[in-house]
Every structure is written in structure tokens, then in C-alpha cells.
GROMACS .gro file of N, CA and C in nm:
model
  516
    1MET      N    1  11.142   8.843   7.929
    1MET     CA    2  11.215   8.868   8.054
    1MET      C    3  11.359   8.908   8.020
    2PRO      N    4  11.410   9.011   8.087
    2PRO     CA    5  11.546   9.056   8.059
    2PRO      C    6  11.649   8.948   8.096
    3ARG      N    7  11.755   8.945   8.020
    3ARG     CA    8  11.862   8.849   8.050
    3ARG      C    9  11.958   8.911   8.150
    4LEU      N   10  11.989   8.832   8.252
    4LEU     CA   11  12.083   8.875   8.353
    4LEU      C   12  12.215   8.803   8.331
    5SER      N   13  12.324   8.874   8.351
    5SER     CA   14  12.456   8.814   8.332
    5SER      C   15  12.482   8.708   8.438
    6LYS      N   16  12.579   8.625   8.411
    6LYS     CA   17  12.618   8.521   8.508
    6LYS      C   18  12.661   8.585   8.640
    7ASN      N   19  12.736   8.695   8.633
    7ASN     CA   20  12.780   8.764   8.755
    7ASN      C   21  12.661   8.818   8.834
    8THR      N   22  12.560   8.868   8.762
    8THR     CA   23  12.442   8.920   8.830
    8THR      C   24  12.364   8.808   8.897
    9LEU      N   25  12.355   8.693   8.831
    9LEU     CA   26  12.286   8.579   8.892
    9LEU      C   27  12.359   8.528   9.016
   10ILE      N   28  12.490   8.524   9.008
   10ILE     CA   29  12.570   8.485   9.125
   10ILE      C   30  12.551   8.587   9.237
   11ALA      N   31  12.549   8.714   9.201
   11ALA     CA   32  12.528   8.820   9.301
   11ALA      C   33  12.390   8.808   9.364
   12PHE      N   34  12.289   8.773   9.284
   12PHE     CA   35  12.154   8.753   9.337
   12PHE      C   36  12.154   8.642   9.443
   13VAL      N   37  12.214   8.530   9.412
   13VAL     CA   38  12.219   8.419   9.508
   13VAL      C   39  12.293   8.460   9.634
   14ALA      N   40  12.407   8.527   9.618
   14ALA     CA   41  12.486   8.570   9.734
   14ALA      C   42  12.409   8.671   9.819
   15ALA      N   43  12.344   8.767   9.755
   15ALA     CA   44  12.268   8.869   9.829
   15ALA      C   45  12.150   8.805   9.902
   16THR      N   46  12.083   8.712   9.837
   16THR     CA   47  11.968   8.646   9.898
   16THR      C   48  12.012   8.564  10.019
   17LEU      N   49  12.120   8.492  10.006
   17LEU     CA   50  12.171   8.414  10.119
   17LEU      C   51  12.221   8.506  10.231
   18ALA      N   52  12.286   8.615  10.194
   18ALA     CA   53  12.334   8.710  10.296
   18ALA      C   54  12.218   8.769  10.374
   19GLY      N   55  12.111   8.806  10.305
   19GLY     CA   56  11.993   8.859  10.373
   19GLY      C   57  11.930   8.758  10.466
   20ALA      N   58  11.924   8.632  10.421
   20ALA     CA   59  11.867   8.527  10.505
   20ALA      C   60  11.953   8.510  10.632
   21CYS      N   61  12.082   8.517  10.616
   21CYS     CA   62  12.171   8.506  10.732
   21CYS      C   63  12.158   8.627  10.825
   22LEU      N   64  12.140   8.744  10.767
   22LEU     CA   65  12.125   8.865  10.849
   22LEU      C   66  12.008   8.854  10.947
   23HIS      N   67  11.908   8.777  10.909
   23HIS     CA   68  11.791   8.762  10.995
   23HIS      C   69  11.829   8.713  11.135
   24PHE      N   70  11.936   8.636  11.144
   24PHE     CA   71  11.973   8.572  11.271
   24PHE      C   72  12.092   8.636  11.341
   25VAL      N   73  12.158   8.730  11.277
   25VAL     CA   74  12.283   8.786  11.331
   25VAL      C   75  12.261   8.854  11.466
   26TYR      N   76  12.159   8.939  11.478
   26TYR     CA   77  12.139   9.011  11.604
   26TYR      C   78  12.108   8.915  11.719
   27ALA      N   79  12.031   8.811  11.692
   27ALA     CA   80  11.998   8.714  11.796
   27ALA      C   81  12.124   8.641  11.844
   28LEU      N   82  12.218   8.618  11.753
   28LEU     CA   83  12.342   8.548  11.789
   28LEU      C   84  12.444   8.640  11.856
   29ALA      N   85  12.446   8.766  11.818
   29ALA     CA   86  12.544   8.862  11.872
   29ALA      C   87  12.477   8.998  11.888
   30PRO      N   88  12.395   9.014  11.991
   30PRO     CA   89  12.324   9.142  12.008
   30PRO      C   90  12.418   9.255  12.051
   31ASN      N   91  12.438   9.351  11.963
   31ASN     CA   92  12.518   9.469  11.995
   31ASN      C   93  12.482   9.580  11.897
   32PHE      N   94  12.541   9.696  11.915
   32PHE     CA   95  12.510   9.813  11.834
   32PHE      C   96  12.532   9.787  11.685
   33VAL      N   97  12.645   9.727  11.650
   33VAL     CA   98  12.679   9.707  11.509
   33VAL      C   99  12.581   9.610  11.444
   34THR      N  100  12.552   9.499  11.509
   34THR     CA  101  12.460   9.402  11.448
   34THR      C  102  12.318   9.458  11.441
   35ALA      N  103  12.283   9.547  11.534
   35ALA     CA  104  12.150   9.609  11.531
   35ALA      C  105  12.133   9.700  11.409
   36VAL      N  106  12.241   9.754  11.359
   36VAL     CA  107  12.236   9.840  11.242
   36VAL      C  108  12.199   9.760  11.117
   37PHE      N  109  12.252   9.640  11.105
   37PHE     CA  110  12.237   9.562  10.982
   37PHE      C  111  12.138   9.446  10.990
   38SER      N  112  12.101   9.407  11.109
   38SER     CA  113  12.018   9.288  11.127
   38SER      C  114  11.891   9.324  11.205
   39PRO      N  115  11.780   9.257  11.176
   39PRO     CA  116  11.657   9.287  11.250
   39PRO      C  117  11.676   9.264  11.401
   40VAL      N  118  11.634   9.362  11.481
   40VAL     CA  119  11.644   9.349  11.626
   40VAL      C  120  11.518   9.288  11.686
   41ASN      N  121  11.412   9.279  11.605
   41ASN     CA  122  11.288   9.214  11.648
   41ASN      C  123  11.212   9.169  11.523
   42GLU      N  124  11.093   9.122  11.542
   42GLU     CA  125  11.014   9.068  11.431
   42GLU      C  126  10.915   9.170  11.374
   43SER      N  127  10.950   9.296  11.378
   43SER     CA  128  10.861   9.397  11.320
   43SER      C  129  10.876   9.398  11.168
   44LEU      N  130  10.774   9.449  11.102
   44LEU     CA  131  10.779   9.460  10.957
   44LEU      C  132  10.894   9.551  10.914
   45TRP      N  133  10.910   9.662  10.984
   45TRP     CA  134  11.015   9.758  10.951
   45TRP      C  135  11.155   9.696  10.963
   46GLU      N  136  11.180   9.625  11.069
   46GLU     CA  137  11.312   9.566  11.091
   46GLU      C  138  11.347   9.465  10.981
   47HIS      N  139  11.246   9.401  10.926
   47HIS     CA  140  11.273   9.301  10.824
   47HIS      C  141  11.309   9.361  10.688
   48VAL      N  142  11.292   9.490  10.675
   48VAL     CA  143  11.338   9.557  10.553
   48VAL      C  144  11.491   9.547  10.544
   49LYS      N  145  11.557   9.539  10.659
   49LYS     CA  146  11.703   9.530  10.661
   49LYS      C  147  11.756   9.410  10.584
   50ILE      N  148  11.683   9.299  10.586
   50ILE     CA  149  11.735   9.179  10.520
   50ILE      C  150  11.731   9.192  10.368
   51ILE      N  151  11.654   9.285  10.318
   51ILE     CA  152  11.657   9.316  10.174
   51ILE      C  153  11.748   9.435  10.148
   52PHE      N  154  11.735   9.538  10.228
   52PHE     CA  155  11.803   9.665  10.203
   52PHE      C  156  11.955   9.650  10.197
   53TRP      N  157  12.017   9.600  10.304
   53TRP     CA  158  12.163   9.600  10.312
   53TRP      C  159  12.228   9.507  10.209
   54PRO      N  160  12.182   9.382  10.194
   54PRO     CA  161  12.246   9.298  10.092
   54PRO      C  162  12.224   9.348   9.949
   55PHE      N  163  12.104   9.398   9.921
   55PHE     CA  164  12.075   9.448   9.786
   55PHE      C  165  12.159   9.572   9.758
   56LEU      N  166  12.168   9.662   9.856
   56LEU     CA  167  12.249   9.783   9.838
   56LEU      C  168  12.396   9.748   9.816
   57ALA      N  169  12.449   9.659   9.898
   57ALA     CA  170  12.589   9.619   9.883
   57ALA      C  171  12.614   9.557   9.746
   58THR      N  172  12.523   9.473   9.703
   58THR     CA  173  12.536   9.410   9.572
   58THR      C  174  12.528   9.513   9.460
   59ALA      N  175  12.434   9.605   9.471
   59ALA     CA  176  12.419   9.709   9.369
   59ALA      C  177  12.546   9.794   9.359
   60LEU      N  178  12.601   9.829   9.473
   60LEU     CA  179  12.725   9.908   9.472
   60LEU      C  180  12.840   9.830   9.411
   61LEU      N  181  12.847   9.703   9.441
   61LEU     CA  182  12.952   9.617   9.387
   61LEU      C  183  12.937   9.600   9.235
   62LEU      N  184  12.816   9.572   9.191
   62LEU     CA  185  12.793   9.548   9.048
   62LEU      C  186  12.809   9.675   8.962
   63THR      N  187  12.791   9.792   9.023
   63THR     CA  188  12.800   9.917   8.946
   63THR      C  189  12.928   9.996   8.975
   64ARG      N  190  13.021   9.936   9.044
   64ARG     CA  191  13.141  10.010   9.088
   64ARG      C  192  13.224  10.066   8.973
   65ARG      N  193  13.220  10.003   8.859
   65ARG     CA  194  13.299  10.051   8.744
   65ARG      C  195  13.209  10.104   8.632
   66GLY      N  196  13.086  10.127   8.664
   66GLY     CA  197  12.991  10.173   8.562
   66GLY      C  198  13.000  10.321   8.535
   67GLU      N  199  12.931  10.360   8.428
   67GLU     CA  200  12.931  10.500   8.392
   67GLU      C  201  12.836  10.580   8.482
   68LYS      N  202  12.841  10.710   8.468
   68LYS     CA  203  12.759  10.800   8.550
   68LYS      C  204  12.611  10.763   8.538
   69GLY      N  205  12.546  10.751   8.650
   69GLY     CA  206  12.403  10.724   8.652
   69GLY      C  207  12.366  10.577   8.653
   70CYS      N  208  12.465  10.488   8.640
   70CYS     CA  209  12.432  10.346   8.630
   70CYS      C  210  12.371  10.289   8.757
   71ARG      N  211  12.391  10.357   8.868
   71ARG     CA  212  12.332  10.308   8.995
   71ARG      C  213  12.185  10.345   9.009
   72GLY      N  214  12.139  10.442   8.934
   72GLY     CA  215  12.001  10.487   8.946
   72GLY      C  216  11.898  10.376   8.938
   73PRO      N  217  11.904  10.290   8.837
   73PRO     CA  218  11.805  10.182   8.828
   73PRO      C  219  11.810  10.087   8.948
   74TRP      N  220  11.929  10.061   8.998
   74TRP     CA  221  11.943   9.973   9.114
   74TRP      C  222  11.883  10.038   9.239
   75LEU      N  223  11.906  10.168   9.254
   75LEU     CA  224  11.854  10.238   9.371
   75LEU      C  225  11.702  10.247   9.366
   76LEU      N  226  11.647  10.275   9.249
   76LEU     CA  227  11.501  10.279   9.235
   76LEU      C  228  11.442  10.141   9.262
   77SER      N  229  11.505  10.039   9.210
   77SER     CA  230  11.460   9.902   9.233
   77SER      C  231  11.462   9.870   9.383
   78LEU      N  232  11.567   9.911   9.451
   78LEU     CA  233  11.578   9.888   9.596
   78LEU      C  234  11.464   9.955   9.671
   79LEU      N  235  11.437  10.079   9.638
   79LEU     CA  236  11.327  10.151   9.704
   79LEU      C  237  11.194  10.082   9.679
   80MET      N  238  11.175  10.034   9.557
   80MET     CA  239  11.049   9.969   9.522
   80MET      C  240  11.031   9.837   9.598
   81ILE      N  241  11.134   9.753   9.604
   81ILE     CA  242  11.116   9.625   9.671
   81ILE      C  243  11.102   9.641   9.822
   82CYS      N  244  11.165   9.742   9.878
   82CYS     CA  245  11.146   9.769  10.022
   82CYS      C  246  11.003   9.814  10.048
   83ALA      N  247  10.950   9.900   9.963
   83ALA     CA  248  10.812   9.946   9.979
   83ALA      C  249  10.713   9.830   9.963
   84VAL      N  250  10.738   9.744   9.866
   84VAL     CA  251  10.649   9.630   9.846
   84VAL      C  252  10.657   9.535   9.966
   85MET      N  253  10.777   9.517  10.019
   85MET     CA  254  10.792   9.429  10.136
   85MET      C  255  10.710   9.483  10.254
   86LEU      N  256  10.718   9.612  10.277
   86LEU     CA  257  10.638   9.672  10.385
   86LEU      C  258  10.489   9.661  10.357
   87GLY      N  259  10.449   9.693  10.235
   87GLY     CA  260  10.307   9.691  10.200
   87GLY      C  261  10.246   9.552  10.206
   88VAL      N  262  10.311   9.456  10.143
   88VAL     CA  263  10.259   9.318  10.144
   88VAL      C  264  10.266   9.262  10.285
   89GLY      N  265  10.375   9.291  10.356
   89GLY     CA  266  10.387   9.244  10.495
   89GLY      C  267  10.274   9.299  10.581
   90TYR      N  268  10.242   9.425  10.563
   90TYR     CA  269  10.133   9.486  10.640
   90TYR      C  270   9.999   9.419  10.609
   91VAL      N  271   9.971   9.404  10.481
   91VAL     CA  272   9.843   9.342  10.442
   91VAL      C  273   9.837   9.198  10.494
   92TYR      N  274   9.942   9.122  10.476
   92TYR     CA  275   9.941   8.981  10.514
   92TYR      C  276   9.941   8.962  10.667
   93HIS      N  277  10.035   9.028  10.735
   93HIS     CA  278  10.051   9.003  10.878
   93HIS      C  279   9.952   9.079  10.965
   94VAL      N  280   9.920   9.201  10.927
   94VAL     CA  281   9.833   9.284  11.012
   94VAL      C  282   9.686   9.271  10.972
   95LYS      N  283   9.659   9.295  10.846
   95LYS     CA  284   9.518   9.292  10.802
   95LYS      C  285   9.463   9.150  10.793
   96ALA      N  286   9.540   9.059  10.733
   96ALA     CA  287   9.493   8.921  10.714
   96ALA      C  288   9.533   8.830  10.831
   97MET      N  289   9.615   8.883  10.922
   97MET     CA  290   9.664   8.810  11.040
   97MET      C  291   9.737   8.681  11.004
   98GLY      N  292   9.808   8.683  10.892
   98GLY     CA  293   9.884   8.566  10.849
   98GLY      C  294  10.010   8.548  10.931
   99GLU      N  295  10.050   8.423  10.947
   99GLU     CA  296  10.170   8.393  11.024
   99GLU      C  297  10.255   8.285  10.960
  100SER      N  298  10.249   8.269  10.829
  100SER     CA  299  10.321   8.163  10.761
  100SER      C  300  10.466   8.200  10.733
  101LEU      N  301  10.556   8.121  10.786
  101LEU     CA  302  10.698   8.140  10.759
  101LEU      C  303  10.727   8.115  10.610
  102VAL      N  304  10.658   8.018  10.552
  102VAL     CA  305  10.676   7.988  10.410
  102VAL      C  306  10.640   8.112  10.327
  103PHE      N  307  10.531   8.178  10.360
  103PHE     CA  308  10.491   8.300  10.289
  103PHE      C  309  10.602   8.404  10.298
  104ASP      N  310  10.656   8.424  10.417
  104ASP     CA  311  10.760   8.524  10.437
  104ASP      C  312  10.886   8.493  10.356
  105VAL      N  313  10.927   8.367  10.355
  105VAL     CA  314  11.047   8.328  10.282
  105VAL      C  315  11.025   8.343  10.132
  106VAL      N  316  10.910   8.298  10.083
  106VAL     CA  317  10.881   8.311   9.940
  106VAL      C  318  10.874   8.458   9.900
  107LEU      N  319  10.809   8.540   9.981
  107LEU     CA  320  10.802   8.683   9.952
  107LEU      C  321  10.942   8.743   9.945
  108TYR      N  322  11.026   8.709  10.040
  108TYR     CA  323  11.162   8.760  10.045
  108TYR      C  324  11.239   8.724   9.918
  109VAL      N  325  11.237   8.597   9.880
  109VAL     CA  326  11.312   8.552   9.763
  109VAL      C  327  11.256   8.616   9.635
  110LEU      N  328  11.123   8.621   9.625
  110LEU     CA  329  11.061   8.683   9.507
  110LEU      C  330  11.096   8.831   9.496
  111LEU      N  331  11.097   8.901   9.609
  111LEU     CA  332  11.132   9.043   9.605
  111LEU      C  333  11.278   9.065   9.570
  112MET      N  334  11.366   8.981   9.622
  112MET     CA  335  11.507   8.993   9.584
  112MET      C  336  11.522   8.970   9.433
  113ALA      N  337  11.456   8.866   9.382
  113ALA     CA  338  11.463   8.838   9.238
  113ALA      C  339  11.404   8.954   9.158
  114ALA      N  340  11.290   9.005   9.204
  114ALA     CA  341  11.227   9.118   9.136
  114ALA      C  342  11.319   9.239   9.134
  115GLY      N  343  11.392   9.260   9.243
  115GLY     CA  344  11.485   9.372   9.249
  115GLY      C  345  11.593   9.364   9.142
  116PHE      N  346  11.647   9.245   9.122
  116PHE     CA  347  11.751   9.228   9.020
  116PHE      C  348  11.694   9.245   8.880
  117VAL      N  349  11.575   9.193   8.857
  117VAL     CA  350  11.512   9.207   8.725
  117VAL      C  351  11.474   9.353   8.701
  118LEU      N  352  11.416   9.416   8.802
  118LEU     CA  353  11.375   9.557   8.788
  118LEU      C  354  11.493   9.648   8.758
  119ALA      N  355  11.608   9.618   8.818
  119ALA     CA  356  11.725   9.702   8.793
  119ALA      C  357  11.762   9.702   8.645
  120VAL      N  358  11.740   9.590   8.578
  120VAL     CA  359  11.766   9.583   8.434
  120VAL      C  360  11.654   9.650   8.356
  121VAL      N  361  11.531   9.624   8.395
  121VAL     CA  362  11.414   9.680   8.325
  121VAL      C  363  11.411   9.833   8.338
  122LEU      N  364  11.448   9.883   8.453
  122LEU     CA  365  11.442  10.028   8.480
  122LEU      C  366  11.564  10.105   8.430
  123ASP      N  367  11.656  10.037   8.365
  123ASP     CA  368  11.777  10.104   8.316
  123ASP      C  369  11.743  10.187   8.194
  124ARG      N  370  11.695  10.307   8.222
  124ARG     CA  371  11.652  10.402   8.120
  124ARG      C  372  11.717  10.538   8.149
  125PRO      N  373  11.735  10.619   8.046
  125PRO     CA  374  11.796  10.751   8.067
  125PRO      C  375  11.723  10.835   8.173
  126ALA      N  376  11.591  10.829   8.175
  126ALA     CA  377  11.514  10.909   8.272
  126ALA      C  378  11.547  10.869   8.415
  127VAL      N  379  11.570  10.741   8.439
  127VAL     CA  380  11.605  10.693   8.573
  127VAL      C  381  11.749  10.730   8.605
  128ARG      N  382  11.837  10.712   8.509
  128ARG     CA  383  11.979  10.745   8.530
  128ARG      C  384  11.998  10.893   8.564
  129LYS      N  385  11.917  10.979   8.503
  129LYS     CA  386  11.926  11.123   8.531
  129LYS      C  387  11.890  11.157   8.675
  130ARG      N  388  11.817  11.070   8.740
  130ARG     CA  389  11.771  11.095   8.876
  130ARG      C  390  11.852  11.018   8.981
  131THR      N  391  11.970  10.976   8.944
  131THR     CA  392  12.053  10.898   9.037
  131THR      C  393  12.082  10.975   9.165
  132ASP      N  394  12.108  11.104   9.155
  132ASP     CA  395  12.138  11.183   9.276
  132ASP      C  396  12.018  11.184   9.371
  133LEU      N  397  11.899  11.206   9.319
  133LEU     CA  398  11.778  11.204   9.402
  133LEU      C  399  11.755  11.066   9.461
  134LEU      N  400  11.772  10.963   9.380
  134LEU     CA  401  11.754  10.826   9.429
  134LEU      C  402  11.857  10.791   9.536
  135THR      N  403  11.978  10.842   9.521
  135THR     CA  404  12.081  10.821   9.622
  135THR      C  405  12.039  10.883   9.755
  136LEU      N  406  11.986  11.003   9.749
  136LEU     CA  407  11.938  11.069   9.872
  136LEU      C  408  11.822  10.992   9.936
  137MET      N  409  11.733  10.940   9.854
  137MET     CA  410  11.620  10.864   9.905
  137MET      C  411  11.666  10.734   9.971
  138VAL      N  412  11.761  10.666   9.909
  138VAL     CA  413  11.815  10.542   9.967
  138VAL      C  414  11.892  10.575  10.095
  139LEU      N  415  11.966  10.683  10.094
  139LEU     CA  416  12.037  10.726  10.215
  139LEU      C  417  11.938  10.755  10.327
  140ALA      N  418  11.828  10.821  10.297
  140ALA     CA  419  11.726  10.850  10.398
  140ALA      C  420  11.665  10.721  10.453
  141LEU      N  421  11.639  10.625  10.366
  141LEU     CA  422  11.586  10.497  10.413
  141LEU      C  423  11.687  10.426  10.501
  142GLY      N  424  11.813  10.428  10.462
  142GLY     CA  425  11.918  10.367  10.543
  142GLY      C  426  11.930  10.432  10.680
  143VAL      N  427  11.923  10.565  10.683
  143VAL     CA  428  11.928  10.636  10.811
  143VAL      C  429  11.806  10.598  10.896
  144GLY      N  430  11.690  10.589  10.832
  144GLY     CA  431  11.569  10.548  10.903
  144GLY      C  432  11.581  10.407  10.961
  145LEU      N  433  11.640  10.316  10.885
  145LEU     CA  434  11.659  10.180  10.935
  145LEU      C  435  11.747  10.179  11.059
  146VAL      N  436  11.853  10.258  11.056
  146VAL     CA  437  11.943  10.264  11.171
  146VAL      C  438  11.876  10.334  11.289
  147LEU      N  439  11.821  10.451  11.264
  147LEU     CA  440  11.759  10.530  11.371
  147LEU      C  441  11.645  10.456  11.439
  148PHE      N  442  11.557  10.397  11.359
  148PHE     CA  443  11.439  10.331  11.417
  148PHE      C  444  11.470  10.196  11.478
  149ALA      N  445  11.591  10.145  11.458
  149ALA     CA  446  11.631  10.024  11.530
  149ALA      C  447  11.647  10.055  11.678
  150PHE      N  448  11.686  10.180  11.707
  150PHE     CA  449  11.711  10.221  11.845
  150PHE      C  450  11.598  10.307  11.902
  151LEU      N  451  11.527  10.378  11.817
  151LEU     CA  452  11.418  10.465  11.861
  151LEU      C  453  11.294  10.441  11.774
  152PRO      N  454  11.233  10.324  11.786
  152PRO     CA  455  11.118  10.296  11.698
  152PRO      C  456  10.996  10.378  11.735
  153PRO      N  457  10.928  10.433  11.636
  153PRO     CA  458  10.804  10.507  11.663
  153PRO      C  459  10.695  10.411  11.712
  154ASP      N  460  10.594  10.468  11.772
  154ASP     CA  461  10.481  10.389  11.817
  154ASP      C  462  10.385  10.373  11.700
  155ASN      N  463  10.411  10.273  11.616
  155ASN     CA  464  10.335  10.251  11.494
  155ASN      C  465  10.336  10.102  11.466
  156ILE      N  466  10.233  10.053  11.401
  156ILE     CA  467  10.220   9.910  11.374
  156ILE      C  468  10.337   9.855  11.293
  157LEU      N  469  10.398   9.934  11.205
  157LEU     CA  470  10.510   9.884  11.127
  157LEU      C  471  10.631   9.852  11.214
  158PHE      N  472  10.638   9.912  11.332
  158PHE     CA  473  10.753   9.894  11.420
  158PHE      C  474  10.722   9.802  11.537
  159THR      N  475  10.602   9.746  11.542
  159THR     CA  476  10.561   9.658  11.651
  159THR      C  477  10.621   9.519  11.631
  160ASP      N  478  10.680   9.465  11.737
  160ASP     CA  479  10.736   9.330  11.733
  160ASP      C  480  10.621   9.230  11.724
  161LEU      N  481  10.616   9.155  11.615
  161LEU     CA  482  10.506   9.061  11.592
  161LEU      C  483  10.538   8.920  11.637
  162SER      N  484  10.643   8.903  11.718
  162SER     CA  485  10.685   8.768  11.757
  162SER      C  486  10.619   8.718  11.885
  163GLY      N  487  10.548   8.804  11.957
  163GLY     CA  488  10.491   8.765  12.086
  163GLY      C  489  10.379   8.664  12.077
  164VAL      N  490  10.359   8.595  12.187
  164VAL     CA  491  10.248   8.501  12.195
  164VAL      C  492  10.119   8.579  12.193
  165ASN      N  493  10.025   8.536  12.111
  165ASN     CA  494   9.895   8.599  12.097
  165ASN      C  495   9.909   8.747  12.056
  166THR      N  496  10.006   8.771  11.969
  166THR     CA  497  10.032   8.908  11.922
  166THR      C  498   9.908   8.973  11.863
  167TRP      N  499   9.835   8.898  11.784
  167TRP     CA  500   9.725   8.955  11.709
  167TRP      C  501   9.614   9.007  11.799
  168ALA      N  502   9.603   8.955  11.919
  168ALA     CA  503   9.500   9.004  12.012
  168ALA      C  504   9.534   9.143  12.064
  169ARG      N  505   9.662   9.182  12.054
  169ARG     CA  506   9.705   9.311  12.108
  169ARG      C  507   9.722   9.419  12.001
  170ILE      N  508   9.721   9.382  11.874
  170ILE     CA  509   9.746   9.480  11.770
  170ILE      C  510   9.619   9.556  11.736
  171PRO      N  511   9.622   9.689  11.751
  171PRO     CA  512   9.506   9.769  11.712
  171PRO      C  513   9.509   9.790  11.560
  172CYS      N  514   9.421   9.726  11.488
  172CYS     CA  515   9.422   9.735  11.341
  172CYS      C  516   9.345   9.856  11.293
   0.00000   0.00000   0.00000
């Protein structure tokens, strides 16, 4: 397993706690700004925000003085953990009809940890060369998170799963 610096471990804890707090921000202060960064409902898509924004902020902070391309591994890692969160969330919540909060919290923490480890593992010249493309992909995901908070498509990933007897209404 790759060794992470003390600063990176502290950043992991801070990012993980920040994401956990983001889960509740919109409910406490519902407005345009909080809707951009915090889930506005219990959809799978909205929950990507609790990983995306804290991980991105941490990656930018940790690489602020790095050499050209140093953000590439972090951006690729971010895209990967967001995709895994959506995929596992879909399989667990939609296909398997799971509703365990413990599962969700463990998945979240494991994915955040995986993101930090992957950023170190993926630090290769081939990834660094693609930093510009990865930046565009992360920017597109960020725009999608903001846009779909206000104009969600009619798709299972954007369906609020918090309702009573939700599973009886979801067309699988």
C-alpha cells in the first residue's frame, strides 16, 4: 500500500468530515448556493456532491504548489470514485433495494479513502500528460452536478429515494 504523508492523511480526515457535513447543509439552509454544493434530495446523483466538492477542494489544495500535471492523478481518482459511488449506489439501492445507512456511510468513507490512495497509485507520467483532458472532464461533472440540482432529468439516478415506500414506485 502506498504511503501517504501526514498532511495527506489530515486532508483525508478533513475532506471526509466536510463531505459528511455537506449532506445536511441544504436541509439546514435551503438556497441556491447550498444547492450547488450540498445534496438537495436523496437521489444517487445528488450524493455525488458529498464526495466531489470536498475531494476536489482537497486535491486543489494539496497540489497548489506542485509541478505541471500533478493534479492529473487526483482528477482521475475523483472521476473514478464518483463513478463507483453512482454504480454501487445504483446496484445497492435500486437493484438490490437496500436501505442501510451503515452501508452508505461505509461506502462513502471507503471511497474517500480509495480516492486518496488512488491519487498516489495513479501518479504516472501517462496520467500527468492527460491533466488538461481530466480537468475538462471534472469541470463537466461539476457543471452537471450544478445543472442537475435545478433541472434533474427524468432518470432513476436523479429520483429522490427518501419517500415512504419509494421502492414500490421505482421502475427498475
